[in-house]
Amino acid sequence: MSRLPVISKKRVLTTSSSSSENGQDLAPAQKKTRKDPERVKPYAASTIIGTRRPAVAAIKAPISRPVRPTGAATVAAGPSRGVLKQSIASTAPRGSNIKAAAAPTGTTAVTGGAAGTKRQGWDLKGKVTDMESKLRNYQTKVKSVNQENKDLKSMMVKSQTRVTDLETSVAVQRSQISEYEEELQALSGVREELDKVSSEKSTIAKQLSNLEDKYKVMETLRQSQETELHTLKMKLSMQESTLSRLQLTLRDAEEEVRSLGETVVQQKGELHAGEMERRQLHNSIQELKGNIRVFCRVRPLTGGGLSQHLQLPATDNKTITLAKTQESHTGKTADTQKNYNFSFDRVFGPQASQKEVFEEISLLVQSALDGYNVCCFAYGQTGSGKTFTMEGAEYDEARGVIPRAVTQIFRAAEKLGAQGWEFTFTASFVEIYNETLRDLLYTGKASKRPEHEIRKSINNEVTITSLTYEKVTNEDQVLGLIMMANHNRSTAQTSQNDRSSRSHSVFQLDIEGANVGRDVKCKSTLCLVDLAGSERLLKSQSQGERFKEMTAINSSLSNLGIVITALANKDIHVPYRNSKLTYLLQGCLGGNSKTLMFVNISPELDSFGETLNSLRFASKVNDCVIGTASANKK
């Protein structure tokens, strides 16, 4: 077979295919594909929904877009309804020497019944066959597209008809809407007026209802007020008559008030006079008892029982007998008993309570509030109960003289406050240790503790330099200061006591009172002293520092006895300066004061010698008579 008829036939087929409806676009598309092949995404299949179809122009697909490797032939199947699939031909030019790429392994593509391999350049018949197969496929597609185009045209005619009908209906409705809008504009004014009238009517109706209610209320109120007015007129007439009687009563009451006022003033004067008389009588009683008094108190035995060498008469609470059995020196006579009899202002046995002891001196404490200097001190050997007598224990029944005296002072001051008296209190606590003054209320560093000196002012008031003076307003503050002082006090162990006070503790409460209405003032000092234990060197067996302490203690106690004797003898020059203790207490030991001494004794037989010395010292003090005390008035 010659090649020329085949080529001629192929051209005829190409021309025939180009005469179809869309054939005029095939040749240019094929030429464009040969020049610049492009990868184009395949179009999705068109689906007919209802009577509407997609536009025909959107179905056309490029012919020369390769979707497989170059040189592979693809079988184009017939399109389904409404779907056009792309058919791709080889874009290589006729007679090209470029070798087609081999298809992937296991993949065979057939076009027009030919083999999947690339045809040779001389196999023109095979190529014509392939082109015929493609042409048939395109013709089938064209028929399908034409049919769809006809359907779409018919649908478009129907749609245009429907659109025309709808436009006509819309025009009619717009005309009606225009008429309705005109009517609505005409009615809107009427509606607004109607609403306004309705609102005004409702408001007027409410106002009318409220006015009717108010009228009813006012009518009821008027009736009640008329009734009340009538009642008030009756009451007024009654009250006028009552007022006349009350005015007469008021005149009588005013006269009675004037009389009572004068009586109150007179009674206040009498009360003040009675208070001053009470102070004078109280002072007279204390003077009759003696401005210096001595009480003796016997400490109970540690193991209980009674002491055989101490005798306390049951019918006499002012005497005590110290008995001692003496052996015969020759042995021919029987043992003899020697008695030492002593008499004091009061003797308290081992069973005496703290309350009983304080009741005996409570009147003396009252004198301090009346303006008299009062001094109370405890004397005795180590372990005889001096500290217990003066301070006691923490629980109420065992409280000593100092806390009970403070309580009495503040309670009495509160009662006197109702009579116009005002009091101020200043507390201090000092220790005399080895003839050196120590502030027991000092709270600073021990290395910075100041030195203290006793100074006497022009008006004979004794003060201590750099000492802590605390203003106190109630007994709790004073009790707190006492606890602090006890913690700071010097103590040591001796053969007589495990914890013996090795110093003199002096508590002072300065009292200033004023009655502004009566222009009366008073000033006094309550001095409560717990002396250090007195004992002989042989008994205490003290050595070193303890010996020095004992020597200072005994010296100050001896000077105390000398001062009291000098005061009793009314010496002009009383040796206060011989001891820091007497120099500090000179304001409370002189004639312008009241002094009480507790002599505490131990009941043990081995303390017989110390007990005898203490009783002898106390007896000398008791024999002294000091002049009459006078109140300190400012």
XYZ file of C-alpha atoms in Angstrom:
634
model
C 0.000 0.000 0.000
C 1.344 3.441 -0.900
C 1.580 6.151 1.693
C -0.117 8.879 -0.389
C -3.705 7.477 -0.301
C -3.411 7.019 3.415
C -2.308 10.618 3.962
C -5.065 11.867 1.669
C -7.653 9.855 3.548
C -6.470 11.205 6.871
C -6.807 14.753 5.659
C -10.345 14.056 4.473
C -11.284 12.645 7.851
C -9.797 15.669 9.583
C -11.734 17.997 7.317
C -14.928 16.043 7.884
C -14.540 16.228 11.582
C -13.893 19.960 11.406
C -17.245 20.465 9.620
C -19.122 19.366 12.743
C -20.607 21.872 15.172
C -17.479 22.360 17.246
C -14.957 21.072 14.736
C -13.590 24.520 13.956
C -11.881 24.592 17.357
C -10.165 21.216 17.098
C -7.376 22.054 14.653
C -6.262 25.231 16.364
C -6.342 23.467 19.741
C -4.227 20.669 18.310
C -1.726 23.130 16.869
C -1.571 24.997 20.190
C -0.957 21.783 21.984
C 1.959 20.958 19.770
C 3.573 24.319 20.522
C 2.949 24.677 24.299
C 1.489 21.654 26.017
C -0.003 22.486 29.438
C -1.217 20.438 32.375
C -4.898 21.213 32.891
C -6.992 19.845 35.754
C -9.810 17.593 34.498
C -13.323 19.057 34.689
C -15.776 17.457 37.048
C -18.664 15.608 35.502
C -21.815 17.676 35.033
C -24.932 16.393 36.759
C -28.454 17.308 35.605
C -30.690 18.283 38.560
C -34.341 18.778 37.710
C -34.891 20.403 34.316
C -31.882 22.703 34.454
C -28.662 21.820 32.600
C -25.236 23.441 32.692
C -24.181 25.786 29.909
C -22.715 24.149 26.838
C -19.697 26.442 26.746
C -18.469 25.084 30.079
C -18.232 21.520 28.735
C -15.516 22.130 26.166
C -12.176 20.735 27.313
C -8.748 21.156 25.841
C -7.664 18.330 23.575
C -3.920 18.370 23.872
C -3.550 18.178 27.735
C -1.519 15.084 28.597
C -2.429 13.265 31.814
C 0.013 10.386 31.412
C 3.720 10.274 30.550
C 4.673 11.567 27.108
C 4.081 9.025 24.315
C 1.389 7.005 26.080
C -1.882 6.575 24.176
C -5.168 6.772 26.050
C -8.491 5.124 25.191
C -11.286 7.716 25.349
C -14.486 6.051 26.388
C -17.905 7.303 25.448
C -19.156 10.077 27.767
C -21.950 9.372 30.184
C -25.095 11.465 30.267
C -24.300 15.025 31.025
C -20.578 14.301 31.462
C -17.758 14.951 29.000
C -14.406 13.301 29.663
C -11.255 14.676 28.216
C -9.642 12.883 25.329
C -5.994 13.495 24.953
C -3.949 12.795 21.840
C -0.267 12.632 21.455
C 1.168 16.085 21.097
C 4.277 15.020 19.254
C 4.456 16.425 15.664
C 4.179 14.126 12.700
C 7.487 12.597 11.687
C 9.140 13.687 14.987
C 12.309 11.921 15.989
C 11.623 12.327 19.764
C 11.227 8.977 21.447
C 8.176 8.509 23.622
C 8.694 7.649 27.296
C 7.790 4.137 28.203
C 4.580 3.557 30.146
C 4.859 2.505 33.775
C 5.434 -1.159 34.442
C 2.219 -3.195 34.309
C 0.192 -0.399 32.596
C -1.139 -0.814 29.027
C -3.085 1.982 27.220
C -4.942 1.165 24.000
C -6.159 3.745 21.465
C -8.379 2.508 18.512
C -7.325 -1.107 19.120
C -3.638 -0.419 18.627
C -0.911 -1.663 20.960
C 0.208 0.448 23.894
C 3.654 0.964 22.419
C 4.551 3.978 20.290
C 4.008 3.504 16.598
C 6.913 3.828 14.245
C 7.218 6.780 11.939
C 6.611 4.643 8.891
C 3.418 3.056 10.321
C 1.072 5.658 8.870
C -1.808 3.219 8.638
C -1.684 2.571 12.303
C -1.625 6.251 13.002
C -4.614 6.774 10.670
C -6.468 4.068 12.524
C -5.758 5.814 15.779
C -6.962 9.110 14.416
C -10.152 7.525 13.130
C -10.804 6.096 16.558
C -10.350 9.543 18.091
C -12.626 11.068 15.498
C -15.391 8.627 16.320
C -15.043 9.508 19.955
C -15.276 13.217 19.216
C -18.332 12.712 17.011
C -20.039 10.846 19.807
C -19.231 13.676 22.177
C -20.500 16.280 19.740
C -23.819 14.462 19.383
C -24.185 14.313 23.146
C -23.336 17.980 23.505
C -25.757 18.958 20.737
C -28.555 17.044 22.426
C -27.824 18.725 25.706
C -27.699 22.074 23.960
C -31.157 21.520 22.522
C -32.499 20.612 25.936
C -30.961 23.699 27.463
C -32.426 25.912 24.768
C -35.895 24.581 25.430
C -35.400 25.108 29.144
C -34.225 28.642 28.473
C -37.338 29.417 26.482
C -39.520 28.166 29.308
C -37.507 30.186 31.852
C -37.825 33.331 29.794
C -41.563 32.854 29.595
C -41.767 32.351 33.339
C -39.597 35.427 33.953
C -41.948 37.487 31.763
C -44.934 36.303 33.816
C -43.147 37.056 37.069
C -42.196 40.536 35.905
C -45.814 41.211 35.035
C -46.905 39.974 38.482
C -44.273 42.080 40.176
C -45.421 45.187 38.348
C -49.002 44.564 39.473
C -47.918 44.023 43.066
C -45.776 47.172 43.032
C -48.815 49.129 41.878
C -50.881 47.695 44.717
C -48.081 48.433 47.228
C -48.013 52.059 46.089
C -51.748 52.317 46.712
C -51.396 50.671 50.131
C -48.568 53.015 51.120
C -50.707 56.031 50.249
C -53.575 54.648 52.356
C -51.142 53.855 55.225
C -49.785 57.400 55.197
C -53.324 58.718 55.333
C -54.215 56.397 58.258
C -50.987 56.888 60.249
C -51.967 60.422 61.261
C -55.386 59.222 62.413
C -53.807 56.351 64.357
C -51.414 58.658 66.172
C -54.242 60.989 67.161
C -56.308 58.022 68.312
C -53.439 56.705 70.448
C -52.860 60.129 71.919
C -56.523 60.556 72.788
C -56.644 57.057 74.305
C -53.543 57.788 76.419
C -54.988 61.082 77.638
C -58.260 59.365 78.479
C -56.490 56.679 80.479
C -54.428 59.294 82.357
C -57.500 61.372 83.146
C -59.329 58.290 84.344
C -56.484 57.388 86.691
C -56.287 60.952 88.020
C -59.989 60.952 88.593
C -59.796 57.665 90.471
C -56.931 58.980 92.629
C -58.804 62.171 93.385
C -61.859 60.189 94.421
C -59.722 58.027 96.745
C -58.053 61.113 98.204
C -61.405 62.723 98.721
C -62.662 59.710 100.620
C -59.506 59.626 102.746
C -59.692 63.353 103.446
C -63.322 63.038 104.358
C -62.549 60.235 106.782
C -59.603 62.219 108.173
C -61.774 65.290 108.604
C -64.312 63.336 110.548
C -61.623 61.764 112.769
C -59.972 65.151 113.328
C -63.271 66.683 114.297
C -63.748 63.896 116.814
C -60.161 64.294 118.046
C -60.567 68.055 118.247
C -63.601 67.616 120.425
C -61.692 65.200 122.628
C -58.699 67.553 122.840
C -60.910 70.411 123.865
C -62.206 68.293 126.701
C -58.675 67.248 127.674
C -57.459 70.837 127.427
C -60.065 71.997 129.883
C -59.029 69.172 132.202
C -55.312 69.903 131.765
C -55.813 73.584 132.419
C -57.301 72.754 135.744
C -54.512 70.209 136.348
C -51.886 72.777 135.312
C -53.111 75.224 137.857
C -52.778 72.563 140.529
C -49.312 71.531 139.237
C -48.084 75.106 139.277
C -48.949 75.309 142.903
C -47.219 71.954 143.465
C -44.206 73.120 141.447
C -43.775 76.164 143.629
C -43.829 73.918 146.672
C -41.357 71.493 144.974
C -38.969 74.314 144.049
C -38.973 75.512 147.598
C -38.325 71.936 148.716
C -35.472 71.578 146.166
C -33.872 74.743 147.456
C -34.172 73.388 150.928
C -32.729 70.025 149.865
C -29.889 71.762 148.000
C -28.989 73.635 151.084
C -29.247 70.375 153.021
C -26.954 68.615 150.491
C -24.388 71.375 150.761
C -24.643 71.221 154.512
C -24.359 67.400 154.465
C -21.328 67.558 152.160
C -19.744 69.915 154.601
C -20.700 67.633 157.456
C -19.407 64.645 155.479
C -16.103 66.370 154.878
C -15.963 67.399 158.496
C -16.827 63.827 159.475
C -14.034 62.528 157.225
C -11.538 64.904 158.755
C -12.805 63.993 162.237
C -12.521 60.328 161.312
C -8.916 60.893 160.326
C -8.214 62.658 163.600
C -9.923 59.949 165.640
C -8.215 57.261 163.610
C -4.876 58.917 164.210
C -5.673 59.279 167.926
C -6.412 55.571 168.140
C -3.133 54.774 166.401
C -1.295 57.086 168.762
C -2.893 55.383 171.737
C -1.640 52.106 170.344
C 1.737 53.726 169.854
C 3.413 55.315 166.898
C 5.912 52.485 166.925
C 4.519 49.038 167.486
C 6.018 45.572 167.471
C 4.220 42.368 166.409
C 5.710 38.930 166.964
C 4.943 36.029 164.609
C 5.981 32.420 165.164
C 6.582 30.304 162.072
C 5.054 26.801 162.095
C 7.345 23.783 162.410
C 8.314 22.248 159.097
C 7.161 18.782 160.128
C 4.120 20.034 162.077
C 3.485 19.815 165.830
C 4.312 22.260 168.685
C 7.594 23.613 169.992
C 8.329 22.755 173.635
C 10.533 25.771 174.301
C 7.944 28.308 173.036
C 4.916 29.021 175.208
C 1.948 31.082 173.986
C -0.761 31.665 176.616
C -4.226 30.880 175.266
C -5.814 33.810 177.115
C -3.184 36.408 176.281
C -2.251 37.229 172.669
C 0.413 39.772 173.652
C 2.990 37.686 175.516
C 5.405 34.929 174.603
C 7.664 32.851 176.814
C 10.939 31.315 175.702
C 11.888 28.413 178.045
C 15.204 26.566 178.222
C 16.218 23.685 180.425
C 19.681 24.075 182.013
C 21.711 21.146 183.311
C 23.231 21.201 186.783
C 26.957 21.924 186.731
C 27.613 19.862 189.886
C 25.311 17.029 189.070
C 23.922 17.090 192.604
C 20.907 19.269 191.858
C 18.141 18.633 189.380
C 17.982 20.340 186.010
C 16.478 23.808 186.117
C 14.292 25.573 183.533
C 14.922 29.222 182.737
C 12.123 31.274 181.207
C 12.435 34.449 179.127
C 9.193 36.444 179.063
C 8.468 39.039 176.360
C 5.480 41.283 175.765
C 4.520 42.921 172.468
C 1.554 44.713 170.935
C 0.403 41.442 169.414
C 1.749 37.876 169.194
C 0.646 35.588 166.349
C 1.013 31.865 166.842
C 1.888 29.277 164.175
C -1.772 28.864 163.227
C -2.378 32.549 162.439
C -3.429 33.186 158.820
C -2.225 35.937 156.506
C -5.660 37.562 156.626
C -5.642 37.644 160.435
C -2.201 39.248 160.483
C -3.161 41.960 157.963
C -6.420 42.852 159.708
C -4.347 43.901 162.712
C -2.375 46.431 160.644
C -5.076 47.500 158.156
C -5.882 50.639 160.191
C -2.230 51.585 160.031
C -2.312 51.275 156.216
C -5.380 53.539 156.177
C -3.282 56.190 157.896
C -1.052 56.341 154.817
C -4.067 57.371 152.733
C -4.954 59.974 155.362
C -1.619 61.741 154.866
C 0.698 60.051 157.427
C 4.006 58.406 156.624
C 3.795 54.706 157.450
C 6.675 52.213 157.686
C 6.261 48.469 158.192
C 9.268 46.126 158.225
C 9.918 42.473 159.018
C 12.889 41.512 161.198
C 14.254 38.092 162.108
C 16.785 35.411 161.409
C 17.143 33.631 158.081
C 14.252 31.227 157.439
C 11.945 32.720 160.085
C 9.220 33.686 157.550
C 9.886 37.380 156.956
C 9.378 37.251 153.173
C 6.247 35.124 153.555
C 4.795 37.671 155.992
C 5.547 40.646 153.725
C 4.915 39.143 150.275
C 3.269 35.733 150.768
C 2.342 33.438 147.879
C 0.442 33.978 144.640
C -2.956 32.515 145.668
C -5.343 34.840 147.541
C -5.354 33.205 150.979
C -1.556 33.304 151.198
C -1.003 36.873 150.003
C 1.205 38.899 152.322
C 1.197 42.395 153.773
C 2.453 44.220 150.663
C -0.177 43.010 148.114
C -2.991 43.300 150.688
C -1.925 46.827 151.611
C -1.866 47.856 147.938
C -5.381 46.439 147.416
C -6.705 48.296 150.465
C -5.121 51.595 149.381
C -6.693 51.557 145.906
C -10.139 50.459 147.107
C -10.204 53.143 149.813
C -9.074 55.766 147.257
C -11.948 54.768 144.997
C -14.476 55.289 147.802
C -12.977 58.671 148.698
C -13.276 59.660 145.046
C -17.056 59.969 145.574
C -16.337 62.695 148.128
C -14.246 64.741 145.704
C -10.800 63.285 146.436
C -8.339 62.546 143.656
C -5.190 60.511 144.258
C -1.993 59.848 142.316
C 0.345 56.975 143.167
C 4.041 56.468 142.383
C 5.766 53.150 143.115
C 9.466 52.290 143.463
C 11.399 49.208 144.537
C 15.003 49.408 145.747
C 17.431 46.870 147.203
C 20.234 47.591 149.675
C 22.947 44.987 149.132
C 26.325 45.346 150.868
C 25.537 49.016 151.491
C 24.917 49.529 147.769
C 21.611 50.644 146.237
C 20.157 48.588 143.353
C 17.049 49.437 141.351
C 14.845 46.319 141.295
C 12.662 47.792 138.518
C 15.590 48.424 136.145
C 15.010 46.805 132.739
C 18.138 47.875 130.841
C 21.439 46.091 130.300
C 23.351 45.051 133.403
C 26.539 46.632 132.074
C 24.803 50.023 131.844
C 23.151 49.905 135.268
C 23.467 53.410 136.811
C 24.754 54.192 140.267
C 22.304 55.506 142.844
C 22.665 57.980 145.673
C 20.290 59.047 148.421
C 19.479 62.771 148.287
C 17.490 64.911 150.709
C 15.624 67.918 149.329
C 15.004 71.267 151.000
C 11.581 70.173 152.245
C 13.178 67.055 153.838
C 11.921 64.662 151.122
C 14.250 61.708 150.512
C 14.807 60.654 146.891
C 17.219 58.342 145.067
C 19.011 59.477 141.922
C 18.410 57.545 138.651
C 15.820 55.318 140.356
C 12.792 54.038 138.453
C 9.592 55.705 139.699
C 6.490 54.199 138.105
C 3.128 55.981 137.986
C 0.449 53.391 138.841
C -3.335 53.606 138.632
C -4.485 50.180 139.845
C -3.345 47.323 142.039
C -2.573 44.991 139.111
C 0.195 47.307 137.930
C 1.712 47.365 141.423
C 1.545 43.575 141.751
C 3.339 43.267 138.406
C 6.141 45.525 139.691
C 6.409 43.419 142.865
C 6.857 40.249 140.793
C 9.576 41.932 138.718
C 11.380 43.102 141.876
C 11.269 39.623 143.447
C 12.840 38.188 140.301
C 15.711 40.710 140.422
C 16.394 40.495 144.167
C 19.738 39.092 145.374
C 19.496 35.731 147.112
C 22.024 33.076 148.112
C 22.258 29.718 149.865
C 23.279 29.607 153.527
C 23.496 26.916 156.161
C 20.161 28.165 157.521
C 18.199 28.433 154.276
C 18.545 27.154 150.687
C 17.445 30.501 149.270
C 18.042 33.309 151.706
C 17.514 37.002 151.033
C 20.930 38.633 151.319
C 19.656 42.194 151.001
C 17.059 44.627 152.342
C 14.078 45.062 149.980
C 12.290 48.422 150.286
C 8.941 49.021 148.537
C 7.703 52.614 148.571
C 4.335 53.938 147.411
C 4.176 57.739 147.289
C 0.598 59.014 147.701
C -0.655 62.487 146.775
C -4.312 63.412 147.395
C -6.303 66.552 146.678
C -9.890 67.654 147.272
C -10.314 70.555 144.887
C -13.733 71.546 146.181
C -12.408 71.838 149.742
C -8.940 73.052 148.759
C -7.350 70.305 150.846
C -4.215 68.380 149.867
C -2.191 65.661 151.526
C 1.005 63.756 150.764
C 2.432 60.619 152.363
C 4.622 57.566 151.809
C 3.816 53.938 152.525
C 7.105 52.095 153.083
C 7.094 48.272 153.312
C 10.476 46.648 154.053
C 11.592 43.015 153.960
C 14.873 43.032 155.907
C 17.686 40.593 155.283
C 18.077 37.658 157.680
C 19.928 38.415 160.909
C 22.235 35.679 162.266
C 25.462 35.289 164.159
C 28.623 34.261 162.376
C 28.965 31.081 164.433
C 25.450 30.041 163.470
C 25.606 30.903 159.776
C 29.187 29.610 159.223
C 29.538 32.140 156.424
C 32.833 32.539 154.562
C 34.141 34.738 151.782
C 31.397 36.675 150.000
C 28.720 35.340 152.374
C 30.754 36.637 155.354
C 30.932 40.088 153.764
C 27.170 40.043 153.147
C 26.434 38.938 156.732
C 28.670 41.669 158.156
C 26.871 44.375 156.126
C 23.442 42.999 157.111
C 24.195 42.859 160.846
C 25.739 46.342 160.749
C 22.664 47.894 159.090
C 20.323 46.122 161.545
C 22.377 47.334 164.500
C 22.233 50.907 163.172
C 18.448 50.524 162.789
C 18.214 49.721 166.522
C 20.480 52.657 167.359
C 18.318 55.065 165.319
C 15.101 53.870 166.969
C 16.704 54.238 170.418
C 17.903 57.740 169.551
C 14.412 58.694 168.413
C 12.956 57.326 171.644
C 15.504 59.343 173.654
C 14.654 62.403 171.516
C 18.277 62.992 170.590
C 18.928 66.042 168.511
C 21.317 64.295 166.174
C 19.930 60.933 165.042
C 22.630 58.880 163.263
C 20.632 58.194 160.062
C 23.727 58.358 157.858
C 25.482 55.447 159.572
C 23.579 53.074 157.307
C 21.984 53.293 153.855
C 18.908 51.577 155.302
C 18.275 54.144 158.048
C 19.226 57.038 155.758
C 16.614 55.882 153.228
C 13.915 55.266 155.889
C 14.478 58.481 157.896
C 11.253 59.988 156.570
C 9.257 57.001 157.834
C 11.033 56.513 161.197
C 10.854 60.019 162.680
C 8.206 61.605 164.832
C 6.080 62.451 161.775
C 5.407 58.800 160.996
C 3.881 55.554 162.194
C 6.133 52.504 162.412
C 5.340 48.808 162.731
C 7.912 46.065 163.222
C 7.297 42.350 162.661
C 9.719 40.145 164.547
C 9.629 36.700 162.995
C 11.048 33.754 164.959
C 11.740 30.137 164.091
C 10.209 27.430 166.369
C 13.111 24.934 166.085
C 15.097 24.271 169.233
C 18.437 24.720 167.443
C 17.381 28.312 166.660
C 16.955 29.148 170.344
C 19.895 31.559 170.486
C 18.851 33.495 167.336
C 15.246 33.595 168.559
C 16.329 34.993 171.920
C 18.420 37.718 170.245
C 15.545 38.671 167.897
C 13.062 38.917 170.793
C 15.455 41.030 172.833
C 15.975 43.431 169.914
C 12.217 43.647 169.320
C 11.591 44.235 173.021
C 13.968 47.227 172.991
C 12.142 48.683 169.985
C 8.795 48.112 171.676
C 9.932 50.022 174.752
C 10.634 53.115 172.649
C 8.071 55.911 172.598
C 8.216 58.259 169.598
C 6.469 61.616 169.490
C 3.046 62.300 168.042
C 2.714 62.029 164.280
C 1.144 64.763 162.163
C -0.313 64.646 158.700
C 1.653 65.999 155.751
C -0.550 68.761 154.329
C 0.433 70.817 151.361
